[in-house]
């Protein structure tokens, strides 16, 4: 491996803690009594359930989907009955709940017969592959859970020169990708082959941290077994966060993705090794993404290891498989110790993004001191930010200044917090500042829109008023003109002709009208041509009526 | 926050430990100081640290802040220790009280306490004394090795407390080597003539040169333990060297040798222990280089053309003042922001 590897700024050598979960081989997790499958497990538009409570489903059967471009369907991870579709606690920074299918497994784990598709296995076109990846509900398994088909479709438009396969797995404790590479290297390369068919890259680089020699060897062996051209496995130095997308790109290509750009805009696409294996399964076996390898590890469990886990398995079940808790106050984290999420309980299910369940002993919150501007954070920041300045401005709510110090380039890797001698939870401050700024932007957007609407309305009313006024003005003017004209005519008439003549003319006109009216006047039909008898009756009736009226009065 | 967010790794470093490292690094130089100049330093230290803790406690009470975390972070002790090293030995107690009081109250807590002070508190206290009490602040004692007599610890205590008559020890005082240089050069004496004075040793002042050596070694310990970074001390020394060497080459008769400059006065102590105070120093790499160089250069400028024999305190305070500007203009290029075209 004489491939040149570039460097990124900063980074940290962390205690790896990888050996713990590598002591036992990969196992297949048993079925839990209850499987909790989140309706939406990707970044993008939410899914809508297509299965109802009480339905029986089989493994691989579609449960929920969305027609949106950026979405990924969700499938049943085993056969059984949908007991309910309800809100359950999920892995979320603020302990939110989300809609989940509650699947009671029947224990048979029957496979759903995927509907016949028209794809010719031997001659799959780009569009066929993309469609299959989409239908299989594949998302980025490195943790971003961005729908893979959407990512690939967008990437094709930009043209991909370099395909990077991320096997860095730089966070401590996590070993699921390591185990996957050791056990399923061939599958990964099948997936890579499909990706190459789709993207037609000039080169493909698989980056693996050098603390995983077994994985590197397995991958090189698998690569040798395929006939992939312009593809290489590159060992990169172990330095957190080498697995960050932009960091890995820098390491492997020397290219720096602009802060406002996405990697495919400079012709590079990254995919996680787990995603590659899932793609292979989706295309070769027509099996959607219903399981993944999860590392269960940490000082808080008895037998750390890796389990091929059906999605939706509650964390408590995995903990049982790992020999139960070893500590009295376990602290559950989904993901690694640097970027993982705290779990409120162990009833939270495994989702597509779950690479690790880390069980720590209860966290002693170290005493937080004032920042002494020692600059340790600056040295380790992989984005070369000035974390102490960001902290200062975040703390004092000078959010505009945090932005000018590039707050939004922060990848929240946690290096700064991990070295801070004053034990300041720096990343929390940055997350808070980002949240505040987003909220402010939202509010600004809203108030801007409201203000624009208001201004538009005001303008419209003013315009209407003006128009009305103009119209009235015109009318007034017209009236005034008419009057003036009439008076002028009158004046002319009175000047030019004798008064009697005018009166005669008017009189004549009146006479004419009267005559016309008289001619038009028609006698009421029911009172003409009456017999005497009839006339008498009418007269009597009139007399009666008059009398009654008089009485009433 | 009930649910702490990532990362869940507790750093091994702590500010207390960093401060303690500074104190550890100060010990050998302080022992050398006592070896050459007597137990007066011990008295200085006791009074300075005592007053520092007293003022710190008082102001923490006034500010309604918890006492324990602030009193046990060693920062007051570091300030007091550096201050005690700067002032002359056998200073009266009230001088120490005024200096330390100014350092802790005006220099530190009025700005918001540790982490918020723009100026090095020890230097603030020292400079206030230097300007206000020039006589007391320039009464230095001869090294024991060339002195006729010396004070024992009881005498030193009594002296500081003003319990004994000071006349009988007046003969023990002398100008510092740097002071002698300044005065003698003012009298148009040649370097070679000035060097005849018994206060000069191998390449700097007797005693001073060895103490400076120990500051240097203590400084190496600080760099080795990553308490400080190399940038500032190296640049202070480099700044001094560049100026003193070039002037020395041009005019060796009236400019002290670079070796003398480096190992005299407060340069070594300043370079490793004072300029490196993280709170008041620049935090960017480029900024630290500029900041360090600025201090080194300013020390030379003040020694050569200023009114004071030494200039460490003024140089540090002037550089402290420039830190916001330096930091602003030396921000590193953020990853992905205006990346260079080629790689």
PDB file of C-alpha atoms in Angstrom, chain B residues 77-341:
ATOM      1  CA  UNK B  77      -1.197  30.827  43.818  1.00  0.00           C
ATOM      2  CA  UNK B  78       0.403  30.977  40.366  1.00  0.00           C
ATOM      3  CA  UNK B  79      -0.290  34.704  40.140  1.00  0.00           C
ATOM      4  CA  UNK B  80       1.074  35.290  43.630  1.00  0.00           C
ATOM      5  CA  UNK B  81       4.159  33.175  42.973  1.00  0.00           C
ATOM      6  CA  UNK B  82       5.031  35.026  39.783  1.00  0.00           C
ATOM      7  CA  UNK B  83       4.418  38.322  41.526  1.00  0.00           C
ATOM      8  CA  UNK B  84       6.671  37.331  44.440  1.00  0.00           C
ATOM      9  CA  UNK B  85       9.434  36.512  41.984  1.00  0.00           C
ATOM     10  CA  UNK B  86       9.148  39.888  40.293  1.00  0.00           C
ATOM     11  CA  UNK B  87       9.308  42.209  43.274  1.00  0.00           C
ATOM     12  CA  UNK B  88      12.538  42.789  45.218  1.00  0.00           C
ATOM     13  CA  UNK B  89      13.166  40.681  48.266  1.00  0.00           C
ATOM     14  CA  UNK B  90      12.591  42.119  51.716  1.00  0.00           C
ATOM     15  CA  UNK B  91       9.800  44.298  50.441  1.00  0.00           C
ATOM     16  CA  UNK B  92       7.532  45.664  53.148  1.00  0.00           C
ATOM     17  CA  UNK B  93       4.317  43.749  53.666  1.00  0.00           C
ATOM     18  CA  UNK B  94       2.098  46.619  52.596  1.00  0.00           C
ATOM     19  CA  UNK B  95       3.866  46.783  49.258  1.00  0.00           C
ATOM     20  CA  UNK B  96       3.026  43.148  48.665  1.00  0.00           C
ATOM     21  CA  UNK B  97      -0.538  43.722  49.811  1.00  0.00           C
ATOM     22  CA  UNK B  98      -1.048  46.669  47.471  1.00  0.00           C
ATOM     23  CA  UNK B  99       0.470  44.849  44.497  1.00  0.00           C
ATOM     24  CA  UNK B 100      -1.377  41.595  45.040  1.00  0.00           C
ATOM     25  CA  UNK B 101      -4.564  43.458  45.860  1.00  0.00           C
ATOM     26  CA  UNK B 102      -4.366  45.286  42.586  1.00  0.00           C
ATOM     27  CA  UNK B 103      -3.517  42.088  40.728  1.00  0.00           C
ATOM     28  CA  UNK B 104      -6.405  40.080  42.144  1.00  0.00           C
ATOM     29  CA  UNK B 105      -9.085  42.745  42.297  1.00  0.00           C
ATOM     30  CA  UNK B 106      -8.440  45.117  39.423  1.00  0.00           C
ATOM     31  CA  UNK B 107      -6.385  42.757  37.304  1.00  0.00           C
ATOM     32  CA  UNK B 108      -8.600  39.723  37.611  1.00  0.00           C
ATOM     33  CA  UNK B 109     -11.967  39.909  39.308  1.00  0.00           C
ATOM     34  CA  UNK B 110     -13.161  43.266  38.034  1.00  0.00           C
ATOM     35  CA  UNK B 111     -12.981  41.732  34.583  1.00  0.00           C
ATOM     36  CA  UNK B 112     -14.978  38.682  35.662  1.00  0.00           C
ATOM     37  CA  UNK B 113     -12.352  36.432  37.196  1.00  0.00           C
ATOM     38  CA  UNK B 114     -10.173  33.721  35.754  1.00  0.00           C
ATOM     39  CA  UNK B 115     -10.595  33.427  32.026  1.00  0.00           C
ATOM     40  CA  UNK B 116     -11.939  36.928  31.493  1.00  0.00           C
ATOM     41  CA  UNK B 117      -8.955  39.111  32.357  1.00  0.00           C
ATOM     42  CA  UNK B 118      -7.286  40.698  29.351  1.00  0.00           C
ATOM     43  CA  UNK B 119      -4.083  41.510  31.264  1.00  0.00           C
ATOM     44  CA  UNK B 120      -1.756  39.263  33.161  1.00  0.00           C
ATOM     45  CA  UNK B 121      -2.784  39.927  36.789  1.00  0.00           C
ATOM     46  CA  UNK B 122       0.714  39.447  38.224  1.00  0.00           C
ATOM     47  CA  UNK B 123       2.101  41.972  35.762  1.00  0.00           C
ATOM     48  CA  UNK B 124      -0.706  44.428  36.504  1.00  0.00           C
ATOM     49  CA  UNK B 125       0.159  44.275  40.202  1.00  0.00           C
ATOM     50  CA  UNK B 126       3.866  44.551  39.514  1.00  0.00           C
ATOM     51  CA  UNK B 127       3.568  47.507  37.166  1.00  0.00           C
ATOM     52  CA  UNK B 128       1.326  49.387  39.573  1.00  0.00           C
ATOM     53  CA  UNK B 129       4.045  49.052  42.226  1.00  0.00           C
ATOM     54  CA  UNK B 130       6.835  49.869  39.802  1.00  0.00           C
ATOM     55  CA  UNK B 131       5.185  53.144  38.891  1.00  0.00           C
ATOM     56  CA  UNK B 132       3.878  54.036  42.340  1.00  0.00           C
ATOM     57  CA  UNK B 133       6.764  52.999  44.592  1.00  0.00           C
ATOM     58  CA  UNK B 134       9.991  53.373  42.592  1.00  0.00           C
ATOM     59  CA  UNK B 135      12.264  53.403  45.625  1.00  0.00           C
ATOM     60  CA  UNK B 136      10.959  50.236  47.190  1.00  0.00           C
ATOM     61  CA  UNK B 137      10.798  48.545  43.837  1.00  0.00           C
ATOM     62  CA  UNK B 138      14.408  49.204  42.944  1.00  0.00           C
ATOM     63  CA  UNK B 139      15.966  48.173  46.229  1.00  0.00           C
ATOM     64  CA  UNK B 140      17.627  44.902  45.260  1.00  0.00           C
ATOM     65  CA  UNK B 141      20.051  42.821  47.246  1.00  0.00           C
ATOM     66  CA  UNK B 142      23.403  41.420  46.311  1.00  0.00           C
ATOM     67  CA  UNK B 143      23.747  37.721  45.724  1.00  0.00           C
ATOM     68  CA  UNK B 144      24.827  35.941  48.885  1.00  0.00           C
ATOM     69  CA  UNK B 145      27.965  34.772  47.147  1.00  0.00           C
ATOM     70  CA  UNK B 146      29.320  38.315  46.889  1.00  0.00           C
ATOM     71  CA  UNK B 147      27.484  39.824  49.793  1.00  0.00           C
ATOM     72  CA  UNK B 148      29.010  40.691  53.144  1.00  0.00           C
ATOM     73  CA  UNK B 149      26.110  39.443  55.158  1.00  0.00           C
ATOM     74  CA  UNK B 150      22.679  37.892  54.724  1.00  0.00           C
ATOM     75  CA  UNK B 151      19.384  37.770  56.533  1.00  0.00           C
ATOM     76  CA  UNK B 152      18.041  34.640  58.140  1.00  0.00           C
ATOM     77  CA  UNK B 153      14.385  33.720  57.895  1.00  0.00           C
ATOM     78  CA  UNK B 154      13.406  35.387  61.194  1.00  0.00           C
ATOM     79  CA  UNK B 155      15.189  38.568  60.242  1.00  0.00           C
ATOM     80  CA  UNK B 156      13.589  38.500  56.830  1.00  0.00           C
ATOM     81  CA  UNK B 157      10.138  38.151  58.381  1.00  0.00           C
ATOM     82  CA  UNK B 158      10.746  40.962  60.845  1.00  0.00           C
ATOM     83  CA  UNK B 159      12.152  43.094  58.079  1.00  0.00           C
ATOM     84  CA  UNK B 160       9.110  42.590  55.867  1.00  0.00           C
ATOM     85  CA  UNK B 161       6.777  43.301  58.760  1.00  0.00           C
ATOM     86  CA  UNK B 162       8.727  46.446  59.541  1.00  0.00           C
ATOM     87  CA  UNK B 163       9.609  45.277  63.059  1.00  0.00           C
ATOM     88  CA  UNK B 164      13.334  45.934  62.741  1.00  0.00           C
ATOM     89  CA  UNK B 165      15.369  48.884  61.687  1.00  0.00           C
ATOM     90  CA  UNK B 166      16.357  48.621  58.060  1.00  0.00           C
ATOM     91  CA  UNK B 167      19.475  50.789  58.263  1.00  0.00           C
ATOM     92  CA  UNK B 168      21.885  48.045  59.239  1.00  0.00           C
ATOM     93  CA  UNK B 169      21.276  46.101  56.034  1.00  0.00           C
ATOM     94  CA  UNK B 170      21.454  48.959  53.621  1.00  0.00           C
ATOM     95  CA  UNK B 171      24.934  47.932  52.673  1.00  0.00           C
ATOM     96  CA  UNK B 172      23.607  44.693  51.292  1.00  0.00           C
ATOM     97  CA  UNK B 173      21.598  46.396  48.584  1.00  0.00           C
ATOM     98  CA  UNK B 174      22.821  46.985  45.106  1.00  0.00           C
ATOM     99  CA  UNK B 175      21.537  47.777  41.665  1.00  0.00           C
ATOM    100  CA  UNK B 176      20.650  44.767  39.522  1.00  0.00           C
ATOM    101  CA  UNK B 177      23.011  43.999  36.659  1.00  0.00           C
ATOM    102  CA  UNK B 178      20.477  45.343  34.184  1.00  0.00           C
ATOM    103  CA  UNK B 179      20.166  48.496  36.230  1.00  0.00           C
ATOM    104  CA  UNK B 180      23.907  48.927  36.360  1.00  0.00           C
ATOM    105  CA  UNK B 181      24.078  48.563  32.634  1.00  0.00           C
ATOM    106  CA  UNK B 182      21.486  51.212  32.116  1.00  0.00           C
ATOM    107  CA  UNK B 183      23.069  53.681  34.515  1.00  0.00           C
ATOM    108  CA  UNK B 184      26.621  53.039  33.391  1.00  0.00           C
ATOM    109  CA  UNK B 185      25.752  53.283  29.711  1.00  0.00           C
ATOM    110  CA  UNK B 186      24.097  56.557  30.539  1.00  0.00           C
ATOM    111  CA  UNK B 187      27.465  57.661  31.904  1.00  0.00           C
ATOM    112  CA  UNK B 188      29.032  56.714  28.565  1.00  0.00           C
ATOM    113  CA  UNK B 189      30.914  53.765  29.994  1.00  0.00           C
ATOM    114  CA  UNK B 190      32.047  50.943  27.739  1.00  0.00           C
ATOM    115  CA  UNK B 191      30.630  47.474  28.117  1.00  0.00           C
ATOM    116  CA  UNK B 192      34.067  46.179  29.034  1.00  0.00           C
ATOM    117  CA  UNK B 193      34.311  48.689  31.850  1.00  0.00           C
ATOM    118  CA  UNK B 194      30.827  47.991  33.143  1.00  0.00           C
ATOM    119  CA  UNK B 195      31.597  44.317  33.248  1.00  0.00           C
ATOM    120  CA  UNK B 196      34.303  44.939  35.825  1.00  0.00           C
ATOM    121  CA  UNK B 197      31.596  45.239  38.462  1.00  0.00           C
ATOM    122  CA  UNK B 198      31.422  42.244  40.797  1.00  0.00           C
ATOM    123  CA  UNK B 199      27.725  41.730  40.076  1.00  0.00           C
ATOM    124  CA  UNK B 200      28.555  40.317  36.661  1.00  0.00           C
ATOM    125  CA  UNK B 201      29.171  36.633  36.313  1.00  0.00           C
ATOM    126  CA  UNK B 202      30.139  34.468  33.379  1.00  0.00           C
ATOM    127  CA  UNK B 203      27.773  35.938  30.834  1.00  0.00           C
ATOM    128  CA  UNK B 204      25.132  37.714  32.896  1.00  0.00           C
ATOM    129  CA  UNK B 205      24.616  38.761  36.480  1.00  0.00           C
ATOM    130  CA  UNK B 206      25.974  36.562  39.271  1.00  0.00           C
ATOM    131  CA  UNK B 207      23.148  34.303  40.399  1.00  0.00           C
ATOM    132  CA  UNK B 208      20.699  35.725  37.845  1.00  0.00           C
ATOM    133  CA  UNK B 209      22.215  33.717  35.042  1.00  0.00           C
ATOM    134  CA  UNK B 210      21.733  30.483  36.944  1.00  0.00           C
ATOM    135  CA  UNK B 211      18.228  31.280  38.015  1.00  0.00           C
ATOM    136  CA  UNK B 212      17.381  32.038  34.398  1.00  0.00           C
ATOM    137  CA  UNK B 213      18.794  28.653  33.506  1.00  0.00           C
ATOM    138  CA  UNK B 214      16.392  27.017  35.882  1.00  0.00           C
ATOM    139  CA  UNK B 215      13.469  28.978  34.491  1.00  0.00           C
ATOM    140  CA  UNK B 216      14.493  27.622  31.122  1.00  0.00           C
ATOM    141  CA  UNK B 217      14.536  24.063  32.423  1.00  0.00           C
ATOM    142  CA  UNK B 218      11.197  24.557  34.154  1.00  0.00           C
ATOM    143  CA  UNK B 219       9.890  25.913  30.881  1.00  0.00           C
ATOM    144  CA  UNK B 220      11.002  22.774  29.080  1.00  0.00           C
ATOM    145  CA  UNK B 221       9.039  20.766  31.619  1.00  0.00           C
ATOM    146  CA  UNK B 222       5.953  22.860  30.828  1.00  0.00           C
ATOM    147  CA  UNK B 223       6.385  22.218  27.122  1.00  0.00           C
ATOM    148  CA  UNK B 224       7.018  18.533  27.717  1.00  0.00           C
ATOM    149  CA  UNK B 225       3.860  18.185  29.815  1.00  0.00           C
ATOM    150  CA  UNK B 226       1.929  20.159  27.179  1.00  0.00           C
ATOM    151  CA  UNK B 227       1.051  22.766  29.778  1.00  0.00           C
ATOM    152  CA  UNK B 228       2.265  25.394  27.356  1.00  0.00           C
ATOM    153  CA  UNK B 229       3.103  25.312  23.651  1.00  0.00           C
ATOM    154  CA  UNK B 230       6.548  26.127  22.322  1.00  0.00           C
ATOM    155  CA  UNK B 231       5.468  28.998  20.110  1.00  0.00           C
ATOM    156  CA  UNK B 232       5.426  31.857  22.600  1.00  0.00           C
ATOM    157  CA  UNK B 233       8.676  31.175  24.551  1.00  0.00           C
ATOM    158  CA  UNK B 234      10.603  30.397  21.392  1.00  0.00           C
ATOM    159  CA  UNK B 235       9.403  33.570  19.752  1.00  0.00           C
ATOM    160  CA  UNK B 236      10.116  35.705  22.823  1.00  0.00           C
ATOM    161  CA  UNK B 237      13.694  34.421  22.808  1.00  0.00           C
ATOM    162  CA  UNK B 238      13.917  34.764  19.037  1.00  0.00           C
ATOM    163  CA  UNK B 239      12.533  38.291  19.126  1.00  0.00           C
ATOM    164  CA  UNK B 240      15.109  39.244  21.717  1.00  0.00           C
ATOM    165  CA  UNK B 241      17.897  37.446  19.864  1.00  0.00           C
ATOM    166  CA  UNK B 242      17.221  39.008  16.491  1.00  0.00           C
ATOM    167  CA  UNK B 243      17.297  42.510  17.923  1.00  0.00           C
ATOM    168  CA  UNK B 244      20.137  42.064  20.381  1.00  0.00           C
ATOM    169  CA  UNK B 245      22.361  40.198  17.922  1.00  0.00           C
ATOM    170  CA  UNK B 246      21.934  42.735  15.172  1.00  0.00           C
ATOM    171  CA  UNK B 247      22.579  45.657  17.509  1.00  0.00           C
ATOM    172  CA  UNK B 248      25.434  43.853  19.197  1.00  0.00           C
ATOM    173  CA  UNK B 249      27.163  43.221  15.883  1.00  0.00           C
ATOM    174  CA  UNK B 250      26.913  46.870  14.938  1.00  0.00           C
ATOM    175  CA  UNK B 251      27.946  48.306  18.293  1.00  0.00           C
ATOM    176  CA  UNK B 252      29.413  45.766  20.751  1.00  0.00           C
ATOM    177  CA  UNK B 253      30.787  48.533  22.958  1.00  0.00           C
ATOM    178  CA  UNK B 254      27.497  49.971  24.038  1.00  0.00           C
ATOM    179  CA  UNK B 255      25.107  47.069  23.564  1.00  0.00           C
ATOM    180  CA  UNK B 256      24.971  44.201  26.004  1.00  0.00           C
ATOM    181  CA  UNK B 257      25.694  40.792  24.540  1.00  0.00           C
ATOM    182  CA  UNK B 258      22.755  38.655  23.463  1.00  0.00           C
ATOM    183  CA  UNK B 259      23.672  36.078  26.105  1.00  0.00           C
ATOM    184  CA  UNK B 260      23.514  38.711  28.786  1.00  0.00           C
ATOM    185  CA  UNK B 261      20.174  39.921  27.499  1.00  0.00           C
ATOM    186  CA  UNK B 262      18.688  36.438  27.509  1.00  0.00           C
ATOM    187  CA  UNK B 263      19.830  35.449  30.961  1.00  0.00           C
ATOM    188  CA  UNK B 264      19.227  38.748  32.721  1.00  0.00           C
ATOM    189  CA  UNK B 265      16.217  40.144  34.452  1.00  0.00           C
ATOM    190  CA  UNK B 266      12.882  38.561  33.811  1.00  0.00           C
ATOM    191  CA  UNK B 267      13.324  37.381  30.247  1.00  0.00           C
ATOM    192  CA  UNK B 268      13.430  33.627  30.804  1.00  0.00           C
ATOM    193  CA  UNK B 269      10.766  33.760  33.479  1.00  0.00           C
ATOM    194  CA  UNK B 270       8.696  35.967  31.220  1.00  0.00           C
ATOM    195  CA  UNK B 271       9.161  33.841  28.142  1.00  0.00           C
ATOM    196  CA  UNK B 272       8.092  30.550  29.726  1.00  0.00           C
ATOM    197  CA  UNK B 273       5.865  31.527  32.632  1.00  0.00           C
ATOM    198  CA  UNK B 274       4.375  34.969  32.108  1.00  0.00           C
ATOM    199  CA  UNK B 275       3.925  35.453  28.378  1.00  0.00           C
ATOM    200  CA  UNK B 276       2.443  31.967  28.187  1.00  0.00           C
ATOM    201  CA  UNK B 277      -0.468  32.710  30.515  1.00  0.00           C
ATOM    202  CA  UNK B 278      -3.162  31.260  28.256  1.00  0.00           C
ATOM    203  CA  UNK B 279      -5.925  33.616  29.338  1.00  0.00           C
ATOM    204  CA  UNK B 280      -4.086  36.728  28.236  1.00  0.00           C
ATOM    205  CA  UNK B 281      -2.057  35.331  25.346  1.00  0.00           C
ATOM    206  CA  UNK B 282      -3.032  34.898  21.734  1.00  0.00           C
ATOM    207  CA  UNK B 283      -4.768  31.599  20.986  1.00  0.00           C
ATOM    208  CA  UNK B 284      -4.061  31.041  17.327  1.00  0.00           C
ATOM    209  CA  UNK B 285      -0.806  29.480  16.178  1.00  0.00           C
ATOM    210  CA  UNK B 286       0.184  32.382  13.970  1.00  0.00           C
ATOM    211  CA  UNK B 287      -1.025  34.773  16.641  1.00  0.00           C
ATOM    212  CA  UNK B 288       1.183  33.156  19.255  1.00  0.00           C
ATOM    213  CA  UNK B 289       4.205  33.519  17.023  1.00  0.00           C
ATOM    214  CA  UNK B 290       3.489  37.218  16.524  1.00  0.00           C
ATOM    215  CA  UNK B 291       2.619  37.728  20.182  1.00  0.00           C
ATOM    216  CA  UNK B 292       5.812  36.042  21.398  1.00  0.00           C
ATOM    217  CA  UNK B 293       8.006  37.889  18.943  1.00  0.00           C
ATOM    218  CA  UNK B 294       6.378  41.156  19.910  1.00  0.00           C
ATOM    219  CA  UNK B 295       7.200  40.580  23.584  1.00  0.00           C
ATOM    220  CA  UNK B 296      10.813  39.636  22.858  1.00  0.00           C
ATOM    221  CA  UNK B 297      11.301  42.669  20.650  1.00  0.00           C
ATOM    222  CA  UNK B 298       9.579  45.013  23.092  1.00  0.00           C
ATOM    223  CA  UNK B 299      11.746  43.821  25.969  1.00  0.00           C
ATOM    224  CA  UNK B 300      14.820  44.728  23.978  1.00  0.00           C
ATOM    225  CA  UNK B 301      13.370  48.071  22.971  1.00  0.00           C
ATOM    226  CA  UNK B 302      12.423  48.976  26.526  1.00  0.00           C
ATOM    227  CA  UNK B 303      15.767  47.840  27.939  1.00  0.00           C
ATOM    228  CA  UNK B 304      17.678  49.769  25.310  1.00  0.00           C
ATOM    229  CA  UNK B 305      15.649  52.933  24.931  1.00  0.00           C
ATOM    230  CA  UNK B 306      13.073  52.877  27.700  1.00  0.00           C
ATOM    231  CA  UNK B 307      13.207  54.441  31.115  1.00  0.00           C
ATOM    232  CA  UNK B 308      13.267  51.120  32.967  1.00  0.00           C
ATOM    233  CA  UNK B 309      16.169  48.682  33.184  1.00  0.00           C
ATOM    234  CA  UNK B 310      13.914  45.723  32.362  1.00  0.00           C
ATOM    235  CA  UNK B 311      10.795  45.659  30.256  1.00  0.00           C
ATOM    236  CA  UNK B 312       9.176  42.252  30.610  1.00  0.00           C
ATOM    237  CA  UNK B 313       6.081  43.477  32.424  1.00  0.00           C
ATOM    238  CA  UNK B 314       5.462  46.376  30.060  1.00  0.00           C
ATOM    239  CA  UNK B 315       6.150  44.218  27.028  1.00  0.00           C
ATOM    240  CA  UNK B 316       3.701  41.572  28.227  1.00  0.00           C
ATOM    241  CA  UNK B 317       0.980  44.102  29.025  1.00  0.00           C
ATOM    242  CA  UNK B 318       1.414  45.820  25.656  1.00  0.00           C
ATOM    243  CA  UNK B 319       1.202  42.474  23.922  1.00  0.00           C
ATOM    244  CA  UNK B 320      -1.855  41.530  26.032  1.00  0.00           C
ATOM    245  CA  UNK B 321      -3.484  44.656  24.731  1.00  0.00           C
ATOM    246  CA  UNK B 322      -2.864  43.607  21.150  1.00  0.00           C
ATOM    247  CA  UNK B 323      -4.219  40.097  21.564  1.00  0.00           C
ATOM    248  CA  UNK B 324      -7.778  40.725  20.335  1.00  0.00           C
ATOM    249  CA  UNK B 325      -6.392  42.360  17.220  1.00  0.00           C
ATOM    250  CA  UNK B 326      -3.782  39.644  16.674  1.00  0.00           C
ATOM    251  CA  UNK B 327      -6.337  36.902  17.180  1.00  0.00           C
ATOM    252  CA  UNK B 328      -8.773  38.537  14.810  1.00  0.00           C
ATOM    253  CA  UNK B 329      -6.267  38.788  11.988  1.00  0.00           C
ATOM    254  CA  UNK B 330      -4.645  35.391  12.466  1.00  0.00           C
ATOM    255  CA  UNK B 331      -7.689  33.164  12.268  1.00  0.00           C
ATOM    256  CA  UNK B 332      -6.739  29.904  10.622  1.00  0.00           C
ATOM    257  CA  UNK B 333      -8.281  29.045   7.274  1.00  0.00           C
ATOM    258  CA  UNK B 334     -11.282  26.920   8.073  1.00  0.00           C
ATOM    259  CA  UNK B 335     -11.389  23.540   6.346  1.00  0.00           C
ATOM    260  CA  UNK B 336     -13.394  23.874   3.170  1.00  0.00           C
ATOM    261  CA  UNK B 337     -13.426  27.659   3.199  1.00  0.00           C
ATOM    262  CA  UNK B 338     -11.497  29.082   0.249  1.00  0.00           C
ATOM    263  CA  UNK B 339      -9.453  25.911  -0.230  1.00  0.00           C
ATOM    264  CA  UNK B 340      -6.232  26.329  -2.180  1.00  0.00           C
ATOM    265  CA  UNK B 341      -6.625  25.449  -5.846  1.00  0.00           C
TER     266      UNK B 341
END
